[in-house]
Amino acid sequence: MRSIRDIIPGLVAFWVTVLLVLSFGAPAYAVEAVSVPLDGRTLDLRAALEMYTDAGARLQVSTAPGPDGIIRRIEVQARDPDIASNWAVFALANTGNQQIDRLLVAPHYWLPGSGLFTPDLGRTRITNITPSEGFAPERVPSKESDVFLITLDPGAVVTFIVELQDERLPKLELWEADTYRDSVNNYTLYRGLVIGIAGLLAVFLTIIFVVKGTAMFPAAAGLAWGVLIYVCIDFGFWNEFFDLTASQNQIHRAASEIFLSASLVVFIYTYLNLDRWNTTYRIAVMSVLLIMAVVVAIAMIEPSFGAGVARIVFGLTVIGGMGLIGWMSWMGYDRAVMIIPTWILLLFWLTAATLCVLGVLDNDIVQPALAGGMVLIVLLIGFTLMQHAFSGGTVITGDLGDQQRRALALTGSGDMIWDWDVMRDRMIVSPEVEQKLGLRRGTLESHARDWLEFIHESDRDRFRLMLDTVLVQRRGRIVQDFRLRSKNDDFHWFSLRARPVIGSDGEVVRCVGTLTDITEQKIAQERLMHDAVHDNLTGLPNRELFIDRLQTALTRSEVDDAGYPSVIIIDIDQFSDINDNFGLAIGDSVLLAVSRRLSRMTRPQDTVARIGGDQFAMMLISEEDTAKVENIATAILRTLKSAIPIGDEEVFLSASIGIAHFEEEQISAEDLLRQSETALYDAKRKGGNEISVFSEVSGDAAGSRLEIASRLRQALEREELVLYYQPIIKLEDRSIAGFEALMRWEHPELGMLAPAEFIPIAEESNLIADIGLFALEEATQQLAEWQQSPRIRTPLFMNVNVSSRQIFRQDLINDVKSVFLRSPVHPGSLKLEITESLVMENPEYAAQVLERLRDLGTGLALDDFGTGYSSLSYLQRFPFDTLKIDKSFVRQNGQESQLVILRSIIALAHDLDMDVIAEGAENESDVVELTDQECEYAQGFLFGQPMKASEAEEMLFRSTSYTTS
Ligand code: C2E
Ligand code: MG
Ligand code: MG
């Protein structure tokens, strides 16, 4: 309980105040005095402050009541009356009996509560202090704070009126002088340490950048420099050097904050490599930096705006960065994962800093602690970067030597090294080769000869030959595919590419190159090959493969006396009904069932193929006996008749079968298959569900054709083929200018056969090559003989017909070469006659061949011109020197239109620099017309039929100038 006596002085004081106030008539409030502790504790005066903002240049205040309880009124005049003055008033009481000296400290910059958007960046706070009694406090020089020395007499209560620069006074403390000095000294030590670490870090990251040259290092170094500058400014270090005014200091502080946020943006951008795939990030970062540059300019005038922007950008970068890092870590990006701890720390820092600037966190150590924290975070970033810088090894980034680059490229390509030290005969391969083959390490490091045992039997000789060749030739490249045996006895394909290395003595000292595992490629190739020659649905060989196998079997039966093949061809009757009634899927299943049933009936050496939609063919080698083959066919019919279950239903089939037995030598696979087809149609004709054998049905035409084909080879051997020569006359003087060689077959039974009867057949088989070569050799030899004969003085040429099969065989050019070697003739006097249709089959290729033939010195005549469809101007691309007009144009039979065509052909040929030979000149009137048209040569019955060489020779001897009379 308070006693009345306690209350009385208070009541008295109250009334005195009221009185005084009343007596002066102006509003004024007395402050309450704070008693200064005698033990030297620091006193925070903010709670005791009374603020007067915008109070004008004069301020009247009531003093705190003194020990006598009297409140007085004083008026203070602003020192700088132009600035609308803000004031703060407080009162101090010395309750002891000693004089007290204290320092009044108001820091220029105080982070806590400085604000987020337009922060208070610090300034001179106090212009002047007026005490209510005694001497004015003395200003103590300091760059960071306004410091005043205050002296209080024992028992004194003094009211201080503080004239402020603006309305803010974030902090005001009363310090005991020694304590203050100690505190400042302590902080100086701490600051020195932090600045030292920050400085080292900045320098270190800069050096790393110079060494490593990766973009994230300059970005991190920039960040470190930013922090260093910020800390220097914050710790007042900056001011020590530059001696700035408080407002300059604001600009520097704002600029440092902007720089710091900008460098954080750049850092996260480069660190996460955001520009690698995406230009949006780059654009975003560029715009942020541009804005920041503008903000710096604005900050020159309005620093607190700049700092505000910087603080917001910083905050957004940290938060946005966290999002990005989280996302990229989720996507498995290593760098993002590694920066997570640092960034979480940064988030904490940001939270603390935000609370601080908003004034929630407010004490003496928060500001230096935040600065220290910032340095710590950059230190962590530095460490994270170091990990990246050194984890990849020194080889990976930066400049490489050429050798290193090659080595790396080799590793990257997945190729393996193959090295053969020839001098010591040691082969060395990368361990991967042995790994792939499941061999022990070092197994393949052996002599060349030991390697052979690992190489596939069929590749061994090639491999050895290749190495020997390189050693002998001492140059060239080794390019070879071969198989190596693995531990499990299966083979892997490798492709070897290497080069010999020549020693100083010119010998090969080693061969070095790479091995590539191409097993998969080879398998794919085989697959492709398989798909190309197999039927998709049943997996059976297709028609091409069947014919190929049949041909092989035929050849083997001739050469090795192996078994003779028979062909059974099976066609399902009315298969289209199945498709129509049950659908294509069921149709396919039926075909599959048929293919399985057929396959079961053959032996391994036989072949079943699907050669058409519902046609299967069987090549039987396992059975030679014709009766047994026919039994098999019967069995097939039976098998196919048994029901094929498809779902709930059953399908019943019947088939027609044609059989062809091997009967004649020399028959081609196609012919044998054709025979079986002929038999099959016969079976079909009989109504299906039948078996026919070819020999029983052999059609007449087919029979004689085959007969001719099989006899032709013998004909060549027995010299039944002969060349006849038909003279070609020079119309100018009607002399013999040359001959066309025309083939005849003097058949012992059938008599003389014209080329039309056997050449097409020869073309179907491969015989045409031999026959063609025979004609070429024979005719050239004859020409050479005549040209050398002293009795014949006129220059002669010889025309030889060439078939399409000949021209599209590689050998023609070589054949011509060797013919010329054996029988030398005058250049251009051997002319090859080629028909237009032949050229048009493959114009590009024909042009090439013709070009080379002409280069060899052969003349080229375009035969039977006019029977095809191509225009002469088109044919002009080919190097023909002679045009042979077909007999259908030459024999006019009084037709005017024929004549017109003949004339224009001759004129056109002359325009194109070609000589013209008219074929089929049968009577004198034709020749007169031709002579009128200046046609150079003519050939026809009028001048002579195709005749034997001896007759042609006689004709030559008889007349140098030939006339029809
Ligand atoms: P081709 O090259 O146009 O030969 C001209 C054909 O016209 C020859 O028929 C010749 O006997 C016939 N002929 C010549 N003058 C007259 C005439 O005044 N009136 C009529 N109506 N016909 C005449 P041939 O000998 O039966 O030869 C037919 C075709 O066979 C030749 O046509 C040629 O394309 C080809 N040929 C001939 N020998 C060979 C050869 O050794 N190799 C090749 N690949 N084909 C040849
Ligand atoms: Mg001809
Ligand atoms: Mg002709």
mmCIF file of N, CA and C in Angstrom, residues 777 780-781 784 818-825:
data_model
loop_
_atom_site.group_PDB
_atom_site.id
_atom_site.type_symbol
_atom_site.label_atom_id
_atom_site.label_comp_id
_atom_site.label_asym_id
_atom_site.label_seq_id
_atom_site.Cartn_x
_atom_site.Cartn_y
_atom_site.Cartn_z
ATOM 1 N N GLU A 777 35.600 -62.869 -131.167
ATOM 2 C CA GLU A 777 36.952 -63.360 -131.453
ATOM 3 C C GLU A 777 37.102 -63.755 -132.920
ATOM 4 N N THR A 780 36.907 -60.725 -135.365
ATOM 5 C CA THR A 780 38.076 -59.864 -135.307
ATOM 6 C C THR A 780 39.279 -60.547 -135.946
ATOM 7 N N GLN A 781 39.359 -61.833 -135.667
ATOM 8 C CA GLN A 781 40.479 -62.574 -136.243
ATOM 9 C C GLN A 781 40.398 -62.565 -137.769
ATOM 10 N N ALA A 784 41.367 -59.159 -139.031
ATOM 11 C CA ALA A 784 42.813 -58.963 -138.991
ATOM 12 C C ALA A 784 43.474 -59.661 -140.179
ATOM 13 N N SER A 818 41.254 -58.106 -124.817
ATOM 14 C CA SER A 818 42.082 -59.281 -125.101
ATOM 15 C C SER A 818 41.950 -59.682 -126.563
ATOM 16 N N VAL A 819 40.776 -59.433 -127.129
ATOM 17 C CA VAL A 819 40.594 -59.728 -128.552
ATOM 18 C C VAL A 819 41.529 -58.861 -129.384
ATOM 19 N N PHE A 820 41.629 -57.603 -129.017
ATOM 20 C CA PHE A 820 42.521 -56.686 -129.743
ATOM 21 C C PHE A 820 43.968 -57.117 -129.606
ATOM 22 N N LEU A 821 44.305 -57.649 -128.438
ATOM 23 C CA LEU A 821 45.678 -58.084 -128.216
ATOM 24 C C LEU A 821 46.023 -59.251 -129.127
ATOM 25 N N ARG A 822 45.048 -60.157 -129.203
ATOM 26 C CA ARG A 822 45.305 -61.356 -129.991
ATOM 27 C C ARG A 822 45.276 -61.057 -131.483
ATOM 28 N N SER A 823 44.305 -60.246 -131.899
ATOM 29 C CA SER A 823 44.199 -59.950 -133.327
ATOM 30 C C SER A 823 44.196 -58.444 -133.517
ATOM 31 N N PRO A 824 45.351 -57.897 -133.764
ATOM 32 C CA PRO A 824 45.407 -56.433 -133.910
ATOM 33 C C PRO A 824 44.741 -55.993 -135.216
ATOM 34 N N VAL A 825 43.840 -55.062 -135.148
ATOM 35 C CA VAL A 825 43.155 -54.537 -136.333
ATOM 36 C C VAL A 825 43.291 -53.022 -136.329
#
